[in-house]
Each structure stands twice: as C-alpha cells, then as structure tokens.
Short mmCIF file of N, CA and C in Angstrom, two decimals:
data_model
loop_
_atom_site.label_atom_id
_atom_site.label_comp_id
_atom_site.label_asym_id
_atom_site.label_seq_id
_atom_site.Cartn_x
_atom_site.Cartn_y
_atom_site.Cartn_z
N MET A 1 4.53 15.36 -2.34
CA MET A 1 3.55 14.80 -3.26
C MET A 1 2.36 14.31 -2.42
N ASN A 2 1.19 14.31 -3.02
CA ASN A 2 -0.02 13.85 -2.35
C ASN A 2 -0.65 12.71 -3.14
N ILE A 3 -1.27 11.82 -2.43
CA ILE A 3 -2.00 10.72 -3.06
C ILE A 3 -3.17 11.31 -3.85
N ASP A 4 -3.51 10.70 -4.97
CA ASP A 4 -4.65 11.18 -5.75
C ASP A 4 -5.84 10.24 -5.56
N ALA A 5 -6.91 10.52 -6.29
CA ALA A 5 -8.16 9.76 -6.14
C ALA A 5 -7.96 8.27 -6.42
N ALA A 6 -7.14 7.93 -7.41
CA ALA A 6 -6.90 6.51 -7.72
C ALA A 6 -6.22 5.81 -6.55
N GLY A 7 -5.30 6.48 -5.90
CA GLY A 7 -4.63 5.90 -4.75
C GLY A 7 -5.56 5.74 -3.56
N VAL A 8 -6.39 6.73 -3.32
CA VAL A 8 -7.36 6.65 -2.22
C VAL A 8 -8.34 5.50 -2.48
N ARG A 9 -8.78 5.35 -3.73
CA ARG A 9 -9.69 4.25 -4.06
C ARG A 9 -9.03 2.90 -3.80
N LEU A 10 -7.76 2.77 -4.15
CA LEU A 10 -7.05 1.52 -3.91
C LEU A 10 -7.03 1.18 -2.42
N ILE A 11 -6.69 2.15 -1.61
CA ILE A 11 -6.64 1.92 -0.16
C ILE A 11 -8.02 1.62 0.39
N ALA A 12 -9.01 2.44 0.03
CA ALA A 12 -10.37 2.25 0.55
C ALA A 12 -10.93 0.89 0.13
N GLN A 13 -10.65 0.48 -1.09
CA GLN A 13 -11.14 -0.81 -1.58
C GLN A 13 -10.57 -1.95 -0.74
N HIS A 14 -9.29 -1.90 -0.45
CA HIS A 14 -8.67 -2.99 0.28
C HIS A 14 -8.89 -2.92 1.78
N GLU A 15 -9.03 -1.74 2.32
CA GLU A 15 -9.28 -1.61 3.76
C GLU A 15 -10.74 -1.88 4.10
N GLY A 16 -11.64 -1.44 3.21
CA GLY A 16 -13.05 -1.48 3.56
C GLY A 16 -13.31 -0.47 4.67
N VAL A 17 -14.56 -0.30 5.02
CA VAL A 17 -14.88 0.62 6.12
C VAL A 17 -15.74 -0.11 7.14
N ARG A 18 -15.38 0.06 8.39
CA ARG A 18 -16.16 -0.50 9.49
C ARG A 18 -16.31 0.58 10.55
N LEU A 19 -17.55 0.81 10.94
CA LEU A 19 -17.85 1.90 11.87
C LEU A 19 -17.82 1.46 13.33
N ARG A 20 -17.60 0.19 13.56
CA ARG A 20 -17.41 -0.35 14.92
C ARG A 20 -16.02 -0.96 14.98
N ALA A 21 -15.33 -0.71 16.07
CA ALA A 21 -13.97 -1.23 16.24
C ALA A 21 -13.97 -2.76 16.20
N TYR A 22 -12.93 -3.30 15.63
CA TYR A 22 -12.75 -4.75 15.53
C TYR A 22 -11.26 -5.05 15.60
N GLN A 23 -10.94 -6.29 15.87
CA GLN A 23 -9.54 -6.71 15.84
C GLN A 23 -9.25 -7.29 14.46
N ASP A 24 -8.20 -6.77 13.82
CA ASP A 24 -7.84 -7.27 12.50
C ASP A 24 -7.19 -8.65 12.63
N SER A 25 -6.75 -9.21 11.52
CA SER A 25 -6.20 -10.56 11.52
C SER A 25 -4.94 -10.69 12.36
N GLY A 26 -4.31 -9.58 12.67
CA GLY A 26 -3.13 -9.59 13.54
C GLY A 26 -3.46 -9.26 14.98
N GLY A 27 -4.76 -9.08 15.29
CA GLY A 27 -5.19 -8.79 16.65
C GLY A 27 -5.13 -7.31 17.02
N ILE A 28 -4.94 -6.43 16.05
CA ILE A 28 -4.83 -4.99 16.31
C ILE A 28 -6.21 -4.35 16.19
N TRP A 29 -6.56 -3.53 17.20
CA TRP A 29 -7.85 -2.85 17.15
C TRP A 29 -7.85 -1.83 16.02
N THR A 30 -8.93 -1.87 15.23
CA THR A 30 -9.03 -1.12 13.99
C THR A 30 -10.45 -0.58 13.86
N ILE A 31 -10.57 0.57 13.19
CA ILE A 31 -11.89 1.16 12.93
C ILE A 31 -11.80 1.99 11.65
N GLY A 32 -12.93 2.30 11.07
CA GLY A 32 -12.95 3.13 9.86
C GLY A 32 -12.28 2.41 8.70
N TYR A 33 -11.46 3.14 7.98
CA TYR A 33 -10.71 2.60 6.83
C TYR A 33 -9.34 2.12 7.29
N GLY A 34 -9.31 1.14 8.17
CA GLY A 34 -8.04 0.58 8.62
C GLY A 34 -7.30 1.46 9.61
N HIS A 35 -7.98 2.35 10.28
CA HIS A 35 -7.36 3.24 11.26
C HIS A 35 -7.08 2.47 12.55
N THR A 36 -5.83 2.57 13.02
CA THR A 36 -5.45 1.83 14.23
C THR A 36 -4.97 2.73 15.37
N ALA A 37 -4.56 3.94 15.07
CA ALA A 37 -3.89 4.80 16.06
C ALA A 37 -4.75 5.05 17.31
N THR A 38 -6.05 5.26 17.14
CA THR A 38 -6.90 5.58 18.30
C THR A 38 -8.03 4.57 18.49
N ALA A 39 -8.05 3.50 17.70
CA ALA A 39 -9.12 2.50 17.82
C ALA A 39 -9.01 1.78 19.16
N ARG A 40 -10.16 1.47 19.74
CA ARG A 40 -10.20 0.74 21.01
C ARG A 40 -11.47 -0.09 21.07
N PRO A 41 -11.50 -1.09 21.91
CA PRO A 41 -12.69 -1.96 22.01
C PRO A 41 -13.94 -1.14 22.31
N GLY A 42 -15.04 -1.49 21.64
CA GLY A 42 -16.33 -0.84 21.85
C GLY A 42 -16.51 0.48 21.14
N MET A 43 -15.50 0.96 20.48
CA MET A 43 -15.56 2.26 19.81
C MET A 43 -16.49 2.21 18.60
N LYS A 44 -17.27 3.29 18.41
CA LYS A 44 -18.13 3.45 17.24
C LYS A 44 -17.88 4.85 16.69
N ILE A 45 -17.94 4.96 15.35
CA ILE A 45 -17.76 6.25 14.70
C ILE A 45 -18.79 6.41 13.59
N THR A 46 -18.92 7.63 13.12
CA THR A 46 -19.80 7.90 11.98
C THR A 46 -18.98 7.76 10.69
N MET A 47 -19.67 7.73 9.57
CA MET A 47 -18.99 7.68 8.29
C MET A 47 -18.14 8.94 8.10
N GLN A 48 -18.66 10.08 8.51
CA GLN A 48 -17.90 11.33 8.41
C GLN A 48 -16.59 11.22 9.18
N ARG A 49 -16.63 10.65 10.38
CA ARG A 49 -15.42 10.49 11.19
C ARG A 49 -14.47 9.49 10.53
N ALA A 50 -15.01 8.45 9.91
CA ALA A 50 -14.15 7.47 9.21
C ALA A 50 -13.37 8.16 8.09
N VAL A 51 -14.03 9.06 7.37
CA VAL A 51 -13.36 9.80 6.30
C VAL A 51 -12.31 10.75 6.88
N GLU A 52 -12.62 11.42 7.99
CA GLU A 52 -11.65 12.30 8.64
C GLU A 52 -10.41 11.53 9.08
N LEU A 53 -10.62 10.35 9.66
CA LEU A 53 -9.49 9.53 10.10
C LEU A 53 -8.66 9.06 8.91
N LEU A 54 -9.33 8.72 7.83
CA LEU A 54 -8.63 8.31 6.61
C LEU A 54 -7.75 9.46 6.12
N GLN A 55 -8.29 10.67 6.09
CA GLN A 55 -7.51 11.83 5.63
C GLN A 55 -6.30 12.06 6.53
N GLN A 56 -6.47 11.93 7.83
CA GLN A 56 -5.35 12.10 8.76
C GLN A 56 -4.29 11.03 8.54
N ASP A 57 -4.74 9.80 8.39
CA ASP A 57 -3.80 8.69 8.17
C ASP A 57 -3.07 8.85 6.84
N LEU A 58 -3.78 9.27 5.80
CA LEU A 58 -3.14 9.46 4.50
C LEU A 58 -2.03 10.50 4.59
N ALA A 59 -2.27 11.60 5.29
CA ALA A 59 -1.25 12.63 5.43
C ALA A 59 -0.01 12.06 6.12
N ARG A 60 -0.22 11.25 7.13
CA ARG A 60 0.91 10.65 7.86
C ARG A 60 1.71 9.71 6.95
N PHE A 61 1.01 8.91 6.15
CA PHE A 61 1.72 7.95 5.30
C PHE A 61 2.30 8.59 4.04
N GLU A 62 1.70 9.67 3.57
CA GLU A 62 2.33 10.44 2.49
C GLU A 62 3.69 10.96 2.97
N ALA A 63 3.72 11.50 4.19
CA ALA A 63 4.96 12.01 4.77
C ALA A 63 5.98 10.89 4.95
N CYS A 64 5.52 9.73 5.33
CA CYS A 64 6.39 8.57 5.50
C CYS A 64 7.05 8.21 4.17
N VAL A 65 6.28 8.16 3.10
CA VAL A 65 6.83 7.83 1.78
C VAL A 65 7.80 8.93 1.34
N ASP A 66 7.40 10.18 1.50
CA ASP A 66 8.27 11.30 1.12
C ASP A 66 9.62 11.22 1.85
N ASP A 67 9.58 10.83 3.11
CA ASP A 67 10.79 10.75 3.92
C ASP A 67 11.66 9.54 3.57
N ALA A 68 11.03 8.41 3.27
CA ALA A 68 11.78 7.16 3.07
C ALA A 68 12.31 6.99 1.65
N VAL A 69 11.61 7.54 0.66
CA VAL A 69 11.97 7.31 -0.74
C VAL A 69 12.82 8.47 -1.25
N THR A 70 13.96 8.12 -1.84
CA THR A 70 14.91 9.14 -2.30
C THR A 70 14.84 9.40 -3.80
N ARG A 71 14.12 8.59 -4.53
CA ARG A 71 14.01 8.74 -6.00
C ARG A 71 12.78 9.55 -6.37
N PRO A 72 12.83 10.26 -7.49
CA PRO A 72 11.62 10.92 -7.99
C PRO A 72 10.60 9.85 -8.41
N LEU A 73 9.35 10.11 -8.15
CA LEU A 73 8.29 9.14 -8.44
C LEU A 73 7.23 9.76 -9.34
N GLU A 74 6.60 8.91 -10.11
CA GLU A 74 5.39 9.28 -10.84
C GLU A 74 4.21 9.13 -9.87
N GLN A 75 3.07 9.73 -10.20
CA GLN A 75 1.91 9.72 -9.31
C GLN A 75 1.47 8.30 -8.95
N ALA A 76 1.35 7.42 -9.92
CA ALA A 76 0.88 6.05 -9.63
C ALA A 76 1.86 5.31 -8.74
N GLN A 77 3.14 5.55 -8.90
CA GLN A 77 4.14 4.92 -8.04
C GLN A 77 3.98 5.41 -6.60
N PHE A 78 3.81 6.71 -6.45
CA PHE A 78 3.61 7.28 -5.12
C PHE A 78 2.35 6.71 -4.48
N ASN A 79 1.26 6.64 -5.24
CA ASN A 79 0.01 6.08 -4.73
C ASN A 79 0.23 4.67 -4.19
N ALA A 80 0.89 3.83 -4.98
CA ALA A 80 1.11 2.44 -4.59
C ALA A 80 1.97 2.35 -3.34
N LEU A 81 2.98 3.20 -3.25
CA LEU A 81 3.84 3.20 -2.06
C LEU A 81 3.10 3.67 -0.82
N VAL A 82 2.22 4.66 -0.97
CA VAL A 82 1.42 5.11 0.18
C VAL A 82 0.50 3.97 0.64
N SER A 83 -0.08 3.24 -0.30
CA SER A 83 -0.93 2.10 0.07
C SER A 83 -0.14 1.05 0.85
N LEU A 84 1.08 0.76 0.40
CA LEU A 84 1.93 -0.19 1.11
C LEU A 84 2.26 0.31 2.51
N ALA A 85 2.63 1.58 2.63
CA ALA A 85 2.94 2.15 3.94
C ALA A 85 1.71 2.16 4.84
N TYR A 86 0.57 2.47 4.29
CA TYR A 86 -0.69 2.50 5.05
C TYR A 86 -0.97 1.13 5.65
N ASN A 87 -0.73 0.11 4.89
CA ASN A 87 -1.01 -1.25 5.34
C ASN A 87 0.06 -1.80 6.29
N ARG A 88 1.32 -1.51 6.04
CA ARG A 88 2.41 -2.07 6.84
C ARG A 88 2.79 -1.22 8.03
N GLY A 89 2.41 0.06 8.01
CA GLY A 89 2.91 0.99 9.01
C GLY A 89 4.23 1.57 8.52
N CYS A 90 4.57 2.73 9.02
CA CYS A 90 5.76 3.43 8.52
C CYS A 90 7.04 2.64 8.81
N ALA A 91 7.17 2.07 9.99
CA ALA A 91 8.39 1.33 10.33
C ALA A 91 8.56 0.11 9.41
N GLY A 92 7.50 -0.64 9.22
CA GLY A 92 7.56 -1.81 8.33
C GLY A 92 7.82 -1.41 6.90
N PHE A 93 7.24 -0.31 6.48
CA PHE A 93 7.45 0.20 5.13
C PHE A 93 8.91 0.56 4.91
N ARG A 94 9.49 1.29 5.85
CA ARG A 94 10.89 1.72 5.72
C ARG A 94 11.85 0.53 5.63
N ARG A 95 11.52 -0.55 6.33
CA ARG A 95 12.38 -1.75 6.34
C ARG A 95 12.16 -2.65 5.13
N SER A 96 11.16 -2.38 4.32
CA SER A 96 10.79 -3.29 3.24
C SER A 96 11.82 -3.31 2.12
N SER A 97 11.93 -4.46 1.48
CA SER A 97 12.81 -4.58 0.32
C SER A 97 12.31 -3.71 -0.83
N VAL A 98 11.03 -3.44 -0.88
CA VAL A 98 10.48 -2.58 -1.93
C VAL A 98 11.11 -1.19 -1.85
N VAL A 99 11.18 -0.61 -0.66
CA VAL A 99 11.77 0.72 -0.51
C VAL A 99 13.25 0.68 -0.86
N GLU A 100 13.94 -0.34 -0.41
CA GLU A 100 15.36 -0.48 -0.72
C GLU A 100 15.59 -0.53 -2.23
N LEU A 101 14.77 -1.30 -2.93
CA LEU A 101 14.92 -1.43 -4.38
C LEU A 101 14.53 -0.15 -5.11
N VAL A 102 13.46 0.51 -4.67
CA VAL A 102 13.07 1.78 -5.29
C VAL A 102 14.20 2.80 -5.13
N ASN A 103 14.74 2.89 -3.93
CA ASN A 103 15.82 3.85 -3.69
C ASN A 103 17.08 3.54 -4.48
N ALA A 104 17.26 2.28 -4.84
CA ALA A 104 18.40 1.88 -5.67
C ALA A 104 18.11 2.11 -7.16
N GLY A 105 16.89 2.52 -7.48
CA GLY A 105 16.52 2.74 -8.87
C GLY A 105 16.12 1.47 -9.60
N ALA A 106 15.94 0.39 -8.87
CA ALA A 106 15.58 -0.91 -9.46
C ALA A 106 14.06 -1.07 -9.42
N PHE A 107 13.37 -0.26 -10.22
CA PHE A 107 11.91 -0.23 -10.20
C PHE A 107 11.30 -1.56 -10.61
N ASP A 108 11.89 -2.22 -11.59
CA ASP A 108 11.33 -3.50 -12.03
C ASP A 108 11.47 -4.55 -10.93
N ALA A 109 12.61 -4.60 -10.28
CA ALA A 109 12.81 -5.55 -9.18
C ALA A 109 11.89 -5.21 -8.00
N ALA A 110 11.67 -3.93 -7.76
CA ALA A 110 10.77 -3.51 -6.67
C ALA A 110 9.35 -4.02 -6.93
N ALA A 111 8.88 -3.87 -8.15
CA ALA A 111 7.52 -4.33 -8.48
C ALA A 111 7.40 -5.84 -8.32
N THR A 112 8.45 -6.57 -8.65
CA THR A 112 8.42 -8.02 -8.49
C THR A 112 8.46 -8.39 -7.01
N ALA A 113 9.34 -7.75 -6.24
CA ALA A 113 9.46 -8.03 -4.81
C ALA A 113 8.16 -7.69 -4.08
N TRP A 114 7.46 -6.71 -4.58
CA TRP A 114 6.21 -6.26 -3.98
C TRP A 114 5.21 -7.42 -3.81
N LEU A 115 5.20 -8.30 -4.78
CA LEU A 115 4.20 -9.36 -4.82
C LEU A 115 4.32 -10.36 -3.68
N THR A 116 5.46 -10.37 -3.00
CA THR A 116 5.65 -11.29 -1.88
C THR A 116 5.92 -10.56 -0.57
N THR A 117 5.77 -9.24 -0.57
CA THR A 117 6.04 -8.43 0.62
C THR A 117 4.84 -8.43 1.56
N ALA A 118 5.06 -8.89 2.77
CA ALA A 118 4.06 -8.82 3.84
C ALA A 118 2.69 -9.33 3.42
N THR A 119 2.65 -10.58 3.00
CA THR A 119 1.38 -11.19 2.61
C THR A 119 0.92 -12.24 3.62
N THR A 120 1.62 -12.33 4.75
CA THR A 120 1.26 -13.29 5.78
C THR A 120 1.04 -12.59 7.11
N VAL A 121 0.21 -13.19 7.95
CA VAL A 121 0.01 -12.76 9.32
C VAL A 121 0.09 -14.02 10.17
N ASN A 122 0.95 -13.97 11.16
CA ASN A 122 1.17 -15.13 12.04
C ASN A 122 1.49 -16.39 11.24
N GLY A 123 2.30 -16.21 10.19
CA GLY A 123 2.74 -17.34 9.38
C GLY A 123 1.72 -17.86 8.38
N LYS A 124 0.57 -17.24 8.31
CA LYS A 124 -0.49 -17.69 7.39
C LYS A 124 -0.67 -16.68 6.26
N SER A 125 -0.62 -17.16 5.02
CA SER A 125 -0.82 -16.30 3.87
C SER A 125 -2.29 -15.88 3.81
N LEU A 126 -2.51 -14.58 3.65
CA LEU A 126 -3.87 -14.06 3.59
C LEU A 126 -4.20 -13.64 2.16
N ARG A 127 -5.25 -14.21 1.63
CA ARG A 127 -5.66 -13.93 0.24
C ARG A 127 -5.86 -12.44 -0.01
N GLY A 128 -6.44 -11.74 0.95
CA GLY A 128 -6.67 -10.30 0.80
C GLY A 128 -5.37 -9.52 0.67
N LEU A 129 -4.35 -9.91 1.44
CA LEU A 129 -3.06 -9.23 1.34
C LEU A 129 -2.37 -9.55 0.03
N VAL A 130 -2.49 -10.78 -0.43
CA VAL A 130 -1.90 -11.17 -1.71
C VAL A 130 -2.54 -10.35 -2.83
N LYS A 131 -3.86 -10.21 -2.79
CA LYS A 131 -4.56 -9.43 -3.81
C LYS A 131 -4.16 -7.95 -3.74
N ARG A 132 -4.06 -7.44 -2.52
CA ARG A 132 -3.67 -6.04 -2.36
C ARG A 132 -2.29 -5.80 -2.95
N ARG A 133 -1.33 -6.68 -2.62
CA ARG A 133 0.04 -6.51 -3.15
C ARG A 133 0.06 -6.59 -4.68
N LYS A 134 -0.76 -7.48 -5.23
CA LYS A 134 -0.84 -7.59 -6.69
C LYS A 134 -1.36 -6.29 -7.29
N ASN A 135 -2.39 -5.70 -6.69
CA ASN A 135 -2.96 -4.45 -7.18
C ASN A 135 -1.99 -3.28 -6.99
N GLU A 136 -1.29 -3.25 -5.85
CA GLU A 136 -0.31 -2.19 -5.62
C GLU A 136 0.84 -2.29 -6.63
N ALA A 137 1.34 -3.50 -6.85
CA ALA A 137 2.45 -3.70 -7.79
C ALA A 137 2.03 -3.30 -9.20
N ALA A 138 0.81 -3.64 -9.57
CA ALA A 138 0.31 -3.28 -10.90
C ALA A 138 0.21 -1.76 -11.04
N MET A 139 -0.24 -1.08 -9.99
CA MET A 139 -0.33 0.38 -10.04
C MET A 139 1.09 0.97 -10.14
N PHE A 140 2.00 0.45 -9.35
CA PHE A 140 3.38 0.94 -9.36
C PHE A 140 4.01 0.78 -10.75
N ALA A 141 3.79 -0.36 -11.36
CA ALA A 141 4.40 -0.67 -12.66
C ALA A 141 3.64 -0.09 -13.84
N SER A 142 2.52 0.60 -13.59
CA SER A 142 1.69 1.09 -14.69
C SER A 142 2.25 2.33 -15.36
N VAL A 143 3.32 2.89 -14.81
CA VAL A 143 3.93 4.09 -15.40
C VAL A 143 5.37 3.80 -15.77
N GLN A 144 5.89 4.64 -16.63
CA GLN A 144 7.29 4.52 -17.04
C GLN A 144 8.15 5.24 -16.00
N PRO A 145 9.01 4.53 -15.28
CA PRO A 145 9.92 5.21 -14.34
C PRO A 145 10.78 6.22 -15.10
N GLN A 146 11.10 7.31 -14.45
CA GLN A 146 11.83 8.40 -15.08
C GLN A 146 13.25 8.03 -15.48
N ASP A 147 13.87 7.09 -14.77
CA ASP A 147 15.27 6.81 -15.07
C ASP A 147 15.49 5.46 -15.74
N GLN A 148 14.48 4.90 -16.38
CA GLN A 148 14.64 3.67 -17.14
C GLN A 148 14.09 3.89 -18.54
N GLY A 149 14.64 3.20 -19.50
CA GLY A 149 14.16 3.31 -20.87
C GLY A 149 12.83 2.62 -21.05
N ALA A 150 12.04 3.10 -22.00
CA ALA A 150 10.72 2.52 -22.26
C ALA A 150 10.83 1.05 -22.64
N SER A 151 11.83 0.70 -23.41
CA SER A 151 11.92 -0.69 -23.86
C SER A 151 12.21 -1.64 -22.72
N SER A 152 13.00 -1.22 -21.71
CA SER A 152 13.32 -2.13 -20.61
C SER A 152 12.09 -2.40 -19.76
N LEU A 153 11.29 -1.38 -19.48
CA LEU A 153 10.09 -1.60 -18.68
C LEU A 153 9.07 -2.39 -19.47
N ALA A 154 8.89 -2.06 -20.74
CA ALA A 154 7.92 -2.79 -21.56
C ALA A 154 8.29 -4.26 -21.64
N SER A 155 9.56 -4.55 -21.84
CA SER A 155 9.95 -5.96 -21.94
C SER A 155 9.73 -6.67 -20.61
N TRP A 156 9.98 -5.97 -19.49
CA TRP A 156 9.75 -6.59 -18.18
C TRP A 156 8.26 -6.84 -17.94
N LEU A 157 7.42 -5.84 -18.28
CA LEU A 157 5.98 -5.99 -18.03
C LEU A 157 5.40 -7.17 -18.78
N PHE A 158 5.92 -7.45 -19.94
CA PHE A 158 5.37 -8.52 -20.75
C PHE A 158 6.21 -9.80 -20.68
N SER A 159 7.14 -9.82 -19.75
CA SER A 159 8.00 -11.00 -19.63
C SER A 159 7.24 -12.17 -19.03
N GLY A 160 7.68 -13.34 -19.34
CA GLY A 160 7.07 -14.54 -18.79
C GLY A 160 7.24 -14.64 -17.29
N SER A 161 8.34 -14.08 -16.75
CA SER A 161 8.59 -14.20 -15.32
C SER A 161 7.54 -13.45 -14.50
N LEU A 162 7.15 -12.27 -14.94
CA LEU A 162 6.11 -11.53 -14.22
C LEU A 162 4.78 -12.25 -14.32
N LYS A 163 4.44 -12.71 -15.54
CA LYS A 163 3.18 -13.43 -15.71
C LYS A 163 3.15 -14.69 -14.85
N ALA A 164 4.26 -15.39 -14.77
CA ALA A 164 4.32 -16.62 -13.96
C ALA A 164 4.16 -16.28 -12.48
N LEU A 165 4.82 -15.21 -12.02
CA LEU A 165 4.71 -14.83 -10.63
C LEU A 165 3.29 -14.43 -10.28
N ILE A 166 2.66 -13.62 -11.12
CA ILE A 166 1.29 -13.21 -10.87
C ILE A 166 0.35 -14.42 -10.95
N GLY A 167 0.62 -15.32 -11.85
CA GLY A 167 -0.21 -16.51 -11.99
C GLY A 167 -0.22 -17.39 -10.76
N ARG A 168 0.87 -17.35 -9.98
CA ARG A 168 0.95 -18.16 -8.75
C ARG A 168 0.17 -17.56 -7.61
N ILE A 169 -0.22 -16.30 -7.75
CA ILE A 169 -0.91 -15.61 -6.66
C ILE A 169 -2.39 -15.89 -6.68
#
C-alpha cells in the first residue's frame, strides 16, 4: 500500500520544511521535511531536494508499516500509521503499543492509545507532538475498520471517554 495525498499533507503539515539543517527538540540533525538520515551541521538543500528526500523517506516508512502491521488496513489508517512511523522511526514504531493493538485487531483501543504515544522528548511534553498524535488518531479512526461492526466504532467515536481524552490534550 502507498500513502496518498491526505497522508502526505498530514506529514508535511506537522514536519514543516526547513532548507537548512537544524537540531530538532531531541538534538537530532534534521533537514527538509523531517529528514534525518543524511542531515548534518551546515547542510543546505533546495526545495526540490527536500521533496526528493520526503519521497525517499515515505517509501522507507511505507515499507516499515507494511512489514510491521499484520491486519488489512483502510487507506486513512495506513496514512496515519505511516505518519507515526515517520515521526518515531521504524524501530520505535514497531515497539509502539499502537502497532501491538492494531495487530490484535483492537482498532478502537489503538486510536485511544495513539493519543499518548511518544508525545514527550527528554521528559517534556511537546504541544506539537500532542497535536500530531491527535490528528493521526483522528485520521486512523475516520474509517470503519474491516473487522469491526459499524455500531461498535460509531459508539466509540461518540463516547464520552474519547471526548474527555481529546479534551485533555
């Protein structure tokens, strides 16, 4: 499966683009749309190169999601998972409770767990990560999972527990 335009927009919106290398909040050298693999101090790139790096990174994280997730996914679910993998890295993504819950078929629990997954850096909660997780979880939950009934997902989406959790963010 491949990420679609909505998924790319989600990632690009949260990553932003920077044409000069910088250290992110975790101290990792980054350039373009959150590209870290070849970023180094003093590096500069063009917008065209930033897009090329984004495409390369997306292919890598699409493969990561395809490899780690054992359940069939809808497009929006795949998009959200690629965004999570893009942000956490493949190793962190594979270890996440979100992947464990998705593979167990617990899509509703995965969407809830998503909201608290990797929202801190060096023990400090980052508003940008909290917002990103909220947007990813909303994208993931925006479709009807193939192996759950419509009424169970609808009741979960409109439950007070989800609204309360989102309200705390």
